[in-house]
Amino acid sequence: MVLKLRAAALATRERRRNVAALARECRAERLRPLLVLPEGARAADGGELAREALATAGSDLLAARLAVALGAVRCEVWGEAAGLFTAGPEPLPSARLVRALDFEEAQELTAAAAEPVFDPRALAPLASAGVPLHLRSIDLPAASGTVVAKTPPPEGPRVKAISVRRGVTLVALDTARMWREVGFLADVFACFARHGLSIDAVSSSGTNLTVSLDPTAPARDPAVVAALLADLLERGDARLIGPAAALSLVGRGIRAILHELAPVLELFEELEVHLLTQSASDLALTVVVDEAESERLARDLHGLLFQHVAEGPLFGPTWEELHAGRRGCAALGAAGGESAGEEPPWWGARRAELLALAAERGPLYVYDAAGLETAARSLLALPALDRLFYAVKANHHPGVLALFARLGLGFECVSAAELEHVRAALPGLEPARLLFTPSFAPRGEYERALALGARVTVDNLHPLAAWPEIFAGRDLFLRLDPGRGRGHHPHVRTAGAQSKFGLSGGELERLPPLLARAGARVVGLHAHAGSGIRAAESWGDIARFLAAAAARFPRLAALDVGGGLGVPERPGQRPLDLAALDAGLARVKRAQAARSPGLELWLEPGRYLVARAGVLLARVAQLKEKGGVTYVGVETGMNSLLRPALYGAHHPIVNLSRLGEPATMTAHVVGPICETGDVLGRSRRLAPAAEGDVLLIANAGAYGRVMSSRYNLREPAGEWLLA
């Protein structure tokens, strides 16, 4: 007998009807020992009690109990996920299906996951009875899924998956009382119990105890946590650490391969590790770090551990291979930066033109004018915004600048050279449409910007203190530090104590005499949290922060909330909600209307306007098989597109020459640069490539050509604007 319960496909009422019907067919005496009965209930109530208990159980646990009770040879749980993967698939489309695990490994992996694909409580009854669990997908019924059994296929000690759990709160207690005091830890743990807090992981030394809290409701209640800290302060110096994230390497025999994990541990070299634990069962090694580092770290860890893994008995296809469809353009919908329901990528309809350009001009960045205009108009239509300034550093192609100038955008420049470039491309541009926001620029650049009539932003007291004469009688913007950086990678977060940008609150106290000495006036405030942000509330938060500082400056005319608007990069990522962004800014504007009538809100989009409108075309130069891994080498690499090497950025890649053919090849796409990091994409699913085929790298319109170099004396890709 095989028991199948398609849990995700059944509505609650329908599920209960099916379960009740099944319970009526079961012998009550076989089910009764497996039921968890309500307090005070009598087990003698046979079938009716069985039906009620089963009908209200969780679907995965229900399936497990019924499988055991009925003597099933296998329990299949059908849900949305295709099984367990080597990592969470949303940020890592290259994560591979794990075909087989034993019960203890599966228990460790699901218990460590933020959102397990099935209820880990279901494993205990199945393991006790020796009934294998088979995880299958309703959406992908042909996929093999994951089998959890007592004896999976023989494999030596190895890491089989990475689990990431964010939103972790740590409690640290420093005290000398721990040393040789009998019962001290029992007393401390009793404090947690009194406040209803469950402890997840524990690390201790002679004078320190650090624990992570299970993310239950009490752990999310500030009042409960505050009460706990008050109790612990009677026993030592207690403090909270967070938000943090726990990254677990899961697999049997971790201790036996610690020497092989040296390259993995090097990734933590510059990070603050708050907690390090190794499970007594030898099934997991867990590291707790700052939550902001977790996504990048998970990507890097997965690359080191699984980039050379080939499909076989233990590991199956990647998440991308399973979900991205089987054909080029259609398969790339979400992966190309489009979300469900949006139009297919623009380059699919212009394939012939792109192939002709690649044949004629070699490696080439190509920009779609219609896509540029669509992106700009989507922001121009937001009622709360008064002005848009395009961040020139994202893409300074003259045709791109001319298009945005025609639409009425201003231009935000970070160097005198960018100012000169804009003036040369747009000779009739009004000076008021130039915004200069330098960082640690020399005096001459400020002087040149002022001479050109650009609006100048100061983010450091040094220029005002050292060169007051150049600001005499000038209107200035101040860049303030909002205190917390955001963005897709640590290198693009531009706020906080570790960031070089912006004036801190303490520096504002020293500002008035410097302004008076220079005879300068502050007419605008600016802040920028980072880049690649898709959380719509970010800009409302920035606006509120700036509005709180506005009372210091009576001549204020504008609040510039910066840029950093992100676009989807990976399958499953949601696009930025522009309506929510606008609503957040509108609330701030309404609140400021009485105090500062006419105060404008400005935005500085860069990547959002150009990323999806650009692609990089590169022809295949060579192919190579090595250790079960296929490499597709193209004619340009990190000298043209640095983002994957610098940020671990994900750019969708498709074989444009064979668009529409089945994507049956899994390969690393690499360039010709003499660096190990010259990888444009790992474990990408492509239509089989051959020398001369043209690969298209999508979402490449921003920070591509502008960051290119002649490293190895190789010329970077050129540029072309498609009207």
XYZ file of C-alpha atoms in Angstrom:
723
model
C 0.000 0.000 0.000
C 1.213 3.531 -0.810
C -0.383 6.428 1.042
C -0.558 9.701 -0.899
C -1.812 12.960 0.574
C -1.740 15.943 -1.773
C -1.726 18.398 1.099
C -1.112 21.684 -0.683
C -3.842 21.035 -3.219
C -6.614 20.437 -0.697
C -8.615 23.217 0.894
C -9.149 22.736 4.617
C -12.804 21.699 4.333
C -12.156 19.308 1.467
C -9.146 17.855 3.242
C -11.187 17.162 6.352
C -13.877 15.401 4.324
C -11.273 13.167 2.652
C -9.516 12.448 5.910
C -12.769 11.633 7.689
C -13.723 9.242 4.906
C -10.343 7.556 5.126
C -10.600 7.319 8.904
C -13.950 5.554 8.646
C -12.266 2.865 6.549
C -9.480 2.365 9.076
C -9.614 0.072 12.041
C -9.830 2.341 15.089
C -7.649 0.080 17.208
C -4.761 0.515 14.711
C -5.055 4.306 14.722
C -5.668 4.910 18.408
C -2.070 4.454 19.674
C -0.819 7.038 17.180
C -3.246 9.806 18.055
C -2.397 12.816 20.148
C -5.578 13.190 22.189
C -6.934 16.406 23.689
C -6.394 16.703 27.427
C -9.163 14.845 29.249
C -10.336 12.903 26.199
C -10.880 9.156 26.450
C -9.100 6.847 24.049
C -12.030 4.425 24.091
C -14.066 6.519 21.697
C -12.851 4.467 18.723
C -13.530 5.678 15.231
C -15.220 9.005 16.037
C -12.267 10.171 18.129
C -9.869 8.957 15.438
C -11.721 10.857 12.757
C -11.739 14.111 14.750
C -8.076 13.929 15.770
C -6.949 13.099 12.257
C -9.143 15.754 10.687
C -7.514 18.498 12.754
C -3.921 17.306 12.458
C -1.356 18.994 10.245
C -1.472 17.426 6.808
C 2.146 16.161 6.791
C 1.883 14.706 10.283
C -1.489 13.249 9.377
C -0.034 11.508 6.337
C 2.778 10.050 8.438
C 0.454 8.692 11.123
C -1.919 7.165 8.626
C 0.964 5.596 6.699
C 2.222 3.922 9.845
C -1.254 2.874 10.993
C -2.128 1.349 7.640
C 1.181 -0.418 7.183
C 1.996 1.554 4.015
C 5.228 0.729 2.211
C 5.778 4.408 1.398
C 4.317 7.771 2.405
C 4.169 10.381 -0.354
C 3.608 14.020 0.569
C 2.711 16.152 -2.436
C 3.177 19.903 -2.098
C 4.472 22.897 -3.988
C 8.180 22.128 -3.564
C 9.864 19.524 -5.746
C 11.717 18.191 -2.708
C 14.647 19.306 -0.574
C 17.457 21.275 -2.224
C 21.097 22.005 -1.484
C 20.000 25.545 -0.559
C 16.909 27.703 -0.502
C 15.992 28.009 -4.190
C 14.746 31.625 -4.332
C 18.119 33.296 -3.863
C 20.003 30.332 -5.362
C 18.458 28.987 -8.570
C 21.584 26.827 -8.963
C 20.606 24.827 -5.846
C 20.341 21.136 -6.691
C 17.626 18.705 -5.717
C 18.790 16.324 -2.984
C 17.448 12.954 -4.109
C 18.057 10.992 -0.900
C 18.550 11.689 2.815
C 18.293 9.613 5.945
C 15.721 10.550 8.574
C 18.199 12.265 10.877
C 19.631 14.428 8.081
C 16.150 15.413 6.964
C 15.192 16.235 10.556
C 18.245 18.479 10.937
C 17.659 20.216 7.615
C 13.963 20.909 8.134
C 14.400 21.953 11.759
C 17.024 24.505 10.692
C 14.934 25.925 7.847
C 12.952 29.145 8.240
C 10.068 27.724 6.204
C 10.432 23.921 5.994
C 8.814 22.284 2.987
C 7.164 19.741 5.278
C 6.421 19.364 8.968
C 9.515 17.912 10.704
C 7.216 16.266 13.278
C 6.164 13.868 10.528
C 9.580 12.221 10.482
C 9.491 10.619 13.941
C 6.607 8.154 13.379
C 7.885 7.256 9.907
C 11.423 6.681 11.161
C 10.204 4.498 14.032
C 8.174 2.330 11.681
C 10.745 2.364 8.855
C 8.265 3.831 6.352
C 10.113 5.907 3.705
C 8.905 9.448 3.032
C 8.745 10.623 -0.577
C 8.424 14.385 -1.162
C 6.827 15.159 -4.512
C 5.614 18.263 -6.343
C 2.068 18.858 -7.561
C 3.330 21.387 -10.102
C 6.129 19.095 -11.334
C 4.721 15.560 -11.058
C 7.440 14.128 -13.302
C 10.213 15.295 -10.957
C 11.791 12.514 -8.907
C 11.520 14.399 -5.614
C 13.363 13.566 -2.390
C 13.245 10.181 -0.668
C 13.864 10.103 3.084
C 14.630 6.645 4.391
C 16.647 4.806 7.005
C 19.366 3.862 4.524
C 19.843 6.308 1.642
C 22.370 5.523 -1.135
C 25.864 5.060 0.358
C 27.852 8.287 0.447
C 30.873 9.202 2.494
C 30.787 12.122 4.922
C 29.814 15.287 3.088
C 27.736 18.452 3.272
C 24.425 17.841 1.541
C 22.680 21.176 1.996
C 22.901 24.690 3.385
C 20.078 26.040 5.499
C 19.600 29.754 6.227
C 17.334 31.013 8.980
C 17.015 34.789 9.231
C 15.439 36.890 11.963
C 17.487 35.150 14.651
C 17.833 36.828 18.041
C 20.825 36.065 20.250
C 21.097 36.634 23.977
C 24.614 36.909 25.392
C 25.475 36.769 29.088
C 28.962 37.685 30.315
C 29.723 36.806 33.906
C 32.534 35.348 35.993
C 29.944 33.571 38.171
C 29.703 30.743 35.638
C 33.106 29.412 36.596
C 32.730 26.339 38.838
C 29.333 27.423 40.204
C 27.145 24.347 40.407
C 23.664 24.883 38.970
C 24.381 28.300 37.468
C 23.379 27.296 33.944
C 20.258 25.547 35.228
C 19.263 28.782 36.946
C 19.879 30.805 33.767
C 17.907 28.409 31.589
C 15.054 28.540 34.108
C 14.851 32.295 33.392
C 14.177 31.566 29.736
C 11.535 29.003 30.670
C 9.742 31.410 32.996
C 9.336 33.859 30.122
C 8.137 31.187 27.697
C 11.264 31.422 25.536
C 12.623 28.363 23.761
C 16.371 28.090 23.219
C 17.649 26.872 19.875
C 21.466 26.803 19.959
C 23.901 27.243 22.853
C 27.562 28.224 23.035
C 29.404 28.709 26.311
C 32.826 29.365 27.754
C 34.106 29.963 31.267
C 32.671 33.480 31.394
C 30.169 33.706 28.535
C 26.916 32.069 27.538
C 25.353 32.869 24.163
C 22.064 31.348 23.036
C 19.809 31.785 20.033
C 16.062 31.940 20.545
C 13.550 29.906 18.605
C 11.494 32.432 16.579
C 8.299 31.802 18.524
C 5.772 34.508 19.392
C 7.349 35.310 22.806
C 10.759 35.808 21.152
C 9.201 38.422 18.865
C 7.582 40.303 21.762
C 9.864 43.177 22.883
C 8.247 43.250 26.316
C 8.996 39.567 26.929
C 12.593 39.904 25.802
C 13.056 43.050 27.909
C 11.759 41.205 30.978
C 14.179 38.341 30.291
C 17.112 40.753 30.061
C 16.082 42.350 33.346
C 16.222 38.921 35.026
C 19.556 38.033 33.431
C 21.147 41.339 34.455
C 20.956 40.076 38.026
C 23.337 37.299 36.965
C 25.749 39.212 34.725
C 26.084 41.555 31.774
C 23.214 40.549 29.440
C 22.651 41.941 25.961
C 20.792 41.244 22.733
C 22.527 40.613 19.415
C 20.592 40.921 16.193
C 19.071 40.826 13.756
C 21.179 37.815 12.914
C 21.019 34.793 10.649
C 21.965 31.174 11.269
C 23.667 29.332 8.401
C 23.867 25.570 8.852
C 25.911 23.089 6.829
C 23.917 19.863 7.023
C 25.133 16.337 6.298
C 26.248 13.162 8.022
C 29.807 13.055 9.328
C 30.643 16.760 9.406
C 33.471 16.217 11.911
C 35.239 13.852 9.526
C 35.509 16.523 6.820
C 36.408 19.604 8.872
C 39.800 19.693 7.143
C 38.023 19.892 3.778
C 35.993 22.884 4.931
C 38.995 25.212 5.301
C 38.097 27.218 2.146
C 34.552 27.484 3.479
C 35.692 28.834 6.834
C 37.828 31.459 5.062
C 34.608 33.134 3.929
C 34.029 34.180 7.538
C 37.441 35.855 7.837
C 36.181 39.454 7.866
C 32.785 38.759 9.459
C 31.745 38.966 13.070
C 30.701 35.449 14.069
C 28.293 35.649 16.997
C 27.820 31.924 17.562
C 29.408 28.713 16.276
C 27.945 25.323 17.150
C 28.447 21.779 15.955
C 25.601 19.387 16.666
C 26.261 16.465 18.984
C 24.709 14.197 16.348
C 27.506 15.209 13.925
C 24.886 16.320 11.395
C 25.305 20.099 11.268
C 27.750 22.944 11.672
C 25.970 26.248 12.377
C 27.389 29.762 12.199
C 25.414 32.837 13.288
C 26.357 36.149 11.651
C 24.732 39.528 11.030
C 21.563 39.077 9.005
C 22.724 41.584 6.379
C 25.561 39.233 5.397
C 23.459 36.091 5.066
C 22.332 36.174 1.432
C 25.775 36.858 0.008
C 27.368 34.358 2.390
C 24.876 31.631 1.464
C 25.636 32.220 -2.221
C 29.381 32.025 -1.659
C 29.120 28.932 0.541
C 26.930 27.180 -1.972
C 29.348 28.017 -4.768
C 32.303 26.517 -2.895
C 30.470 23.390 -1.806
C 28.296 22.554 -4.809
C 29.492 24.371 -7.943
C 31.277 21.252 -9.221
C 28.568 18.778 -8.226
C 27.122 16.856 -11.164
C 23.711 15.215 -11.399
C 23.727 11.660 -10.075
C 22.195 9.294 -7.488
C 22.502 11.799 -4.642
C 21.990 15.158 -6.346
C 19.449 15.872 -9.047
C 18.780 18.812 -11.388
C 18.976 22.418 -10.250
C 15.954 24.420 -9.162
C 16.398 26.521 -12.285
C 16.394 23.435 -14.508
C 13.195 22.170 -12.904
C 11.290 25.451 -12.901
C 12.572 27.613 -15.723
C 10.752 25.598 -18.333
C 12.544 23.851 -21.157
C 12.796 26.546 -23.817
C 14.998 29.613 -24.141
C 12.960 32.828 -24.128
C 9.889 31.330 -22.520
C 12.084 29.722 -19.910
C 13.670 33.008 -18.993
C 10.534 35.004 -18.117
C 11.080 35.502 -14.403
C 14.808 34.867 -14.683
C 15.152 37.757 -17.085
C 13.939 40.146 -14.465
C 10.277 39.868 -15.407
C 7.683 38.754 -12.931
C 4.693 36.552 -13.489
C 2.159 38.311 -15.660
C 4.635 40.791 -17.156
C 5.618 40.972 -20.809
C 8.452 38.691 -22.037
C 11.923 40.254 -22.201
C 12.267 42.789 -25.038
C 15.251 41.059 -26.586
C 13.231 38.003 -27.614
C 11.377 40.015 -30.254
C 14.601 41.635 -31.514
C 16.691 38.484 -31.721
C 17.610 38.875 -35.398
C 18.912 42.414 -34.897
C 20.932 41.363 -31.870
C 22.519 38.398 -33.652
C 23.471 40.630 -36.569
C 25.074 43.168 -34.241
C 27.027 40.456 -32.420
C 28.312 39.060 -35.718
C 29.376 42.493 -36.940
C 30.761 44.081 -33.779
C 31.869 41.283 -31.434
C 31.108 41.539 -27.717
C 28.583 44.319 -27.343
C 26.302 46.011 -24.853
C 22.956 46.761 -26.479
C 20.355 49.109 -24.975
C 16.684 49.250 -25.898
C 15.376 52.834 -26.125
C 11.768 51.778 -25.584
C 12.694 49.976 -22.385
C 14.594 53.003 -21.108
C 11.619 55.267 -21.736
C 9.141 52.867 -20.150
C 11.203 52.668 -16.964
C 11.578 56.457 -16.763
C 7.885 57.115 -17.335
C 6.942 54.641 -14.603
C 8.723 56.896 -12.088
C 7.683 60.183 -13.658
C 4.076 59.089 -13.133
C 4.444 58.915 -9.326
C 2.523 61.907 -7.862
C 4.645 62.271 -4.716
C 7.851 62.960 -6.645
C 8.702 66.464 -7.806
C 11.995 65.796 -9.609
C 14.008 62.868 -10.919
C 17.783 63.016 -11.286
C 19.300 60.121 -13.235
C 22.410 58.643 -11.550
C 24.906 58.945 -14.393
C 27.309 56.427 -12.867
C 24.899 53.608 -13.803
C 25.303 54.127 -17.563
C 26.761 57.225 -19.232
C 26.094 56.356 -22.883
C 25.339 59.671 -24.709
C 22.197 58.237 -26.298
C 20.870 57.170 -22.912
C 21.545 60.634 -21.487
C 19.822 62.329 -24.447
C 16.719 60.167 -24.048
C 16.411 60.961 -20.349
C 17.028 64.669 -20.976
C 14.171 64.699 -23.476
C 11.895 63.243 -20.784
C 12.822 66.056 -18.381
C 15.142 64.246 -15.996
C 18.063 65.931 -14.262
C 21.464 64.278 -13.875
C 23.208 63.286 -10.675
C 26.994 63.190 -11.079
C 29.629 62.013 -8.607
C 32.710 63.480 -10.279
C 33.708 66.575 -12.233
C 34.427 64.283 -15.186
C 30.807 63.088 -15.156
C 29.629 66.697 -15.123
C 31.801 67.497 -18.131
C 30.602 64.359 -19.908
C 26.939 65.323 -19.440
C 27.607 68.866 -20.635
C 29.354 67.557 -23.741
C 26.519 65.142 -24.519
C 23.813 67.706 -23.711
C 25.281 71.151 -24.500
C 22.008 73.013 -23.976
C 21.176 71.493 -20.598
C 20.203 73.990 -17.894
C 22.730 74.047 -15.012
C 19.904 73.574 -12.487
C 19.439 70.037 -13.872
C 22.937 69.074 -12.749
C 23.383 67.670 -9.243
C 26.904 67.078 -7.918
C 27.193 64.562 -5.041
C 30.903 63.786 -4.578
C 32.615 61.743 -1.881
C 36.135 62.754 -0.776
C 36.695 64.655 -4.017
C 39.555 67.181 -4.217
C 38.938 70.919 -3.972
C 39.201 71.476 -7.691
C 36.171 69.310 -8.426
C 33.966 71.378 -6.104
C 35.225 74.558 -7.732
C 34.485 73.204 -11.209
C 30.971 72.080 -10.220
C 30.184 75.485 -8.736
C 31.540 77.203 -11.843
C 29.231 75.096 -14.010
C 26.215 76.158 -11.934
C 25.515 72.639 -10.662
C 23.787 72.045 -7.340
C 26.534 70.902 -4.973
C 26.152 68.407 -2.133
C 28.527 68.310 0.836
C 28.822 65.057 2.823
C 31.834 65.926 4.938
C 32.748 68.883 7.150
C 36.249 69.107 5.697
C 35.344 71.166 2.578
C 33.489 73.758 4.661
C 36.214 73.907 7.296
C 39.207 73.940 4.913
C 37.871 75.859 1.883
C 35.087 78.158 3.160
C 35.836 80.806 0.552
C 34.685 78.656 -2.384
C 31.205 78.296 -0.821
C 30.683 81.997 -0.068
C 27.086 82.970 -0.831
C 26.313 79.497 -2.223
C 23.213 77.311 -1.808
C 24.211 73.792 -0.733
C 22.761 70.360 -0.185
C 23.915 68.278 2.779
C 24.192 64.510 2.627
C 23.168 62.961 5.931
C 23.810 59.418 7.131
C 20.490 57.676 7.950
C 22.398 55.237 10.154
C 21.421 51.990 8.479
C 22.523 50.753 5.083
C 20.471 48.579 2.762
C 21.091 46.810 -0.522
C 21.881 43.568 -2.291
C 25.537 43.384 -1.170
C 27.693 44.930 1.596
C 29.707 46.863 -0.998
C 26.655 48.863 -2.083
C 25.336 49.814 1.371
C 26.019 53.489 1.868
C 24.952 54.237 5.439
C 26.035 53.355 8.929
C 29.245 53.696 10.938
C 31.222 51.531 8.498
C 30.221 53.604 5.480
C 32.254 56.590 4.285
C 29.160 58.515 3.144
C 27.148 61.232 4.863
C 27.236 63.461 7.915
C 26.453 61.867 11.269
C 24.255 63.463 13.927
C 27.305 64.580 15.890
C 28.730 66.374 12.877
C 25.492 68.318 12.430
C 26.092 69.914 15.840
C 29.390 71.340 14.537
C 27.882 72.592 11.287
C 26.326 76.047 12.098
C 29.559 77.967 12.694
C 31.112 76.488 9.554
C 28.142 77.561 7.448
C 28.212 81.032 9.014
C 31.912 81.416 8.361
C 31.490 80.381 4.728
C 28.329 82.408 4.238
C 26.632 79.350 2.719
C 22.943 78.372 2.895
C 21.505 74.851 3.162
C 18.578 74.495 0.751
C 18.411 70.710 0.471
C 18.992 67.534 2.449
C 20.005 64.249 0.886
C 20.410 60.651 2.087
C 21.035 57.339 0.361
C 20.868 53.924 2.048
C 22.272 51.692 -0.708
C 21.532 50.024 -4.020
C 19.447 47.135 -5.279
C 16.689 47.740 -2.713
C 13.268 46.230 -3.448
C 11.629 47.083 -0.105
C 9.234 49.919 -0.982
C 9.221 51.359 2.543
C 12.923 52.255 2.321
C 12.376 55.646 0.666
C 9.581 56.619 3.026
C 11.942 55.847 5.912
C 14.622 58.054 4.344
C 12.118 60.866 3.788
C 11.009 60.729 7.436
C 14.622 60.779 8.573
C 15.344 63.870 6.477
C 12.111 65.558 7.548
C 13.124 65.133 11.189
C 16.313 67.105 10.472
C 14.553 69.760 8.396
C 13.750 72.031 11.360
C 17.433 72.962 11.605
C 17.406 74.580 8.156
C 14.835 77.356 7.591
C 15.683 77.849 3.882
C 15.095 74.221 2.973
C 13.484 73.659 -0.438
C 13.964 69.920 -1.171
C 14.478 66.514 0.393
C 16.445 64.166 -1.854
C 15.721 60.547 -0.814
C 18.489 59.091 -2.975
C 18.188 56.150 -5.313
C 19.034 52.453 -5.176
C 15.734 51.177 -6.612
C 16.258 47.486 -7.241
C 15.055 45.217 -10.026
C 14.444 41.447 -9.807
C 17.577 39.451 -10.580
C 16.603 35.894 -9.725
C 13.628 33.643 -10.353
C 10.819 34.251 -7.887
C 11.929 37.703 -6.773
C 9.184 40.301 -6.677
C 9.598 43.650 -8.400
C 9.653 46.886 -6.457
C 6.122 48.058 -5.618
C 6.121 51.600 -7.021
C 2.630 52.351 -5.739
C 3.715 51.516 -2.192
C 6.876 53.590 -2.619
C 4.793 56.560 -3.766
C 2.314 56.138 -0.910
C 5.122 56.195 1.661
C 6.556 59.396 0.235
C 3.108 60.977 -0.005
C 2.521 60.415 3.715
C 5.728 62.265 4.563
C 4.853 65.061 2.169
C 1.428 65.538 3.735
C 2.935 65.588 7.217
C 5.419 68.281 6.163
C 2.908 70.430 4.268
C 1.975 72.621 7.240
C 5.535 73.098 8.509
C 7.291 73.454 5.136
C 4.821 74.313 2.363
C 6.275 73.757 -1.074
C 8.985 71.379 0.131
C 9.864 69.112 -2.806
C 10.773 65.412 -2.844
C 13.523 64.300 -5.229
C 14.646 60.829 -6.285
C 17.905 59.675 -7.916
C 17.213 56.432 -9.824
C 20.075 54.804 -11.675
C 20.015 51.057 -12.152
C 16.217 50.933 -12.122
C 16.070 52.986 -15.324
C 18.677 51.125 -17.366
C 19.312 47.595 -16.053
C 16.534 45.683 -17.798
C 16.905 47.699 -20.995
C 20.454 46.438 -21.527
C 22.019 43.126 -22.524
C 25.583 41.953 -23.111
C 26.179 39.837 -26.221
C 29.214 37.554 -26.350
C 30.115 34.743 -28.735
C 31.157 31.290 -27.506
C 34.897 30.782 -27.968
C 35.513 27.333 -26.435
C 33.831 24.514 -24.533
C 35.410 22.257 -21.930
C 34.503 19.270 -19.756
C 36.392 18.872 -16.489
C 35.527 16.719 -13.496
C 31.920 16.358 -14.572
C 31.549 20.132 -15.040
C 30.904 21.797 -18.390
C 32.485 25.183 -19.064
C 31.279 27.489 -21.813
C 33.920 30.129 -22.492
C 32.884 33.386 -24.172
C 34.937 36.128 -25.808
C 34.673 38.633 -22.956
C 34.370 38.353 -19.203
C 34.928 40.370 -16.054
C 36.752 43.027 -18.091
C 33.307 43.865 -19.543
C 30.931 42.793 -16.750
C 32.468 42.963 -13.288
C 29.290 42.660 -11.185
C 29.276 38.840 -10.809
C 32.881 38.840 -9.560
C 32.559 41.985 -7.440
C 29.106 41.509 -5.919
C 28.223 37.883 -6.631
C 25.515 39.395 -8.846
C 23.188 37.106 -10.783
C 22.557 37.886 -14.462
C 20.263 35.582 -16.466
C 22.037 33.980 -19.440
C 20.479 32.439 -22.548
C 21.839 30.991 -25.800
C 20.417 33.560 -28.192
C 21.557 31.612 -31.264
C 19.352 28.689 -30.233
C 16.501 30.574 -28.650
C 13.483 28.266 -28.427
C 15.501 25.051 -28.318
C 15.361 22.856 -25.193
C 17.721 24.041 -22.441
C 19.438 20.723 -21.728
C 23.024 21.851 -20.995
C 24.159 22.834 -17.504
C 27.366 24.831 -17.585
C 29.502 27.467 -15.942
C 29.768 30.467 -18.264
C 33.274 31.939 -18.029
C 35.365 34.586 -19.745
C 38.960 34.739 -21.047
C 40.423 36.768 -18.181
C 43.255 35.166 -16.222
C 41.409 35.143 -12.892
C 39.518 32.362 -11.104
C 36.750 34.857 -10.418
C 36.099 35.410 -14.134
C 32.760 33.599 -13.990
C 29.653 35.233 -15.473
C 27.254 32.522 -14.322
C 27.471 29.197 -12.496
C 25.423 26.093 -13.245
C 23.318 27.800 -15.893
C 20.785 25.877 -17.955
C 21.321 26.591 -21.654
C 20.374 25.257 -25.028
C 23.474 23.212 -26.020
C 26.168 25.705 -27.021
C 28.716 25.472 -29.800
C 31.618 27.658 -30.850
C 30.291 30.813 -32.473
C 26.915 30.794 -30.708
C 25.882 34.121 -29.201
C 25.081 34.128 -25.496
C 22.907 36.918 -24.142
C 23.482 38.152 -20.591
C 20.381 39.983 -19.412
C 19.796 42.842 -16.950
C 23.164 44.270 -17.982
C 22.251 47.871 -18.759
C 23.535 49.222 -15.426
C 27.041 49.131 -14.009
C 28.310 47.173 -16.981
C 30.298 49.175 -19.498
C 30.871 51.957 -16.944
C 32.775 49.511 -14.689
C 34.707 47.796 -17.476
C 38.487 47.782 -17.872
C 41.292 46.749 -20.203
C 42.591 44.156 -17.764
C 44.829 41.596 -19.526
C 44.903 44.277 -22.278
C 41.580 42.950 -23.533
C 39.206 45.555 -24.900
C 35.822 45.525 -23.151
C 32.533 45.157 -24.985
C 31.332 48.142 -27.010
C 27.905 49.815 -26.831
C 24.918 50.235 -29.134
C 21.559 51.941 -28.630
C 18.607 50.370 -30.441
C 16.012 52.970 -31.372
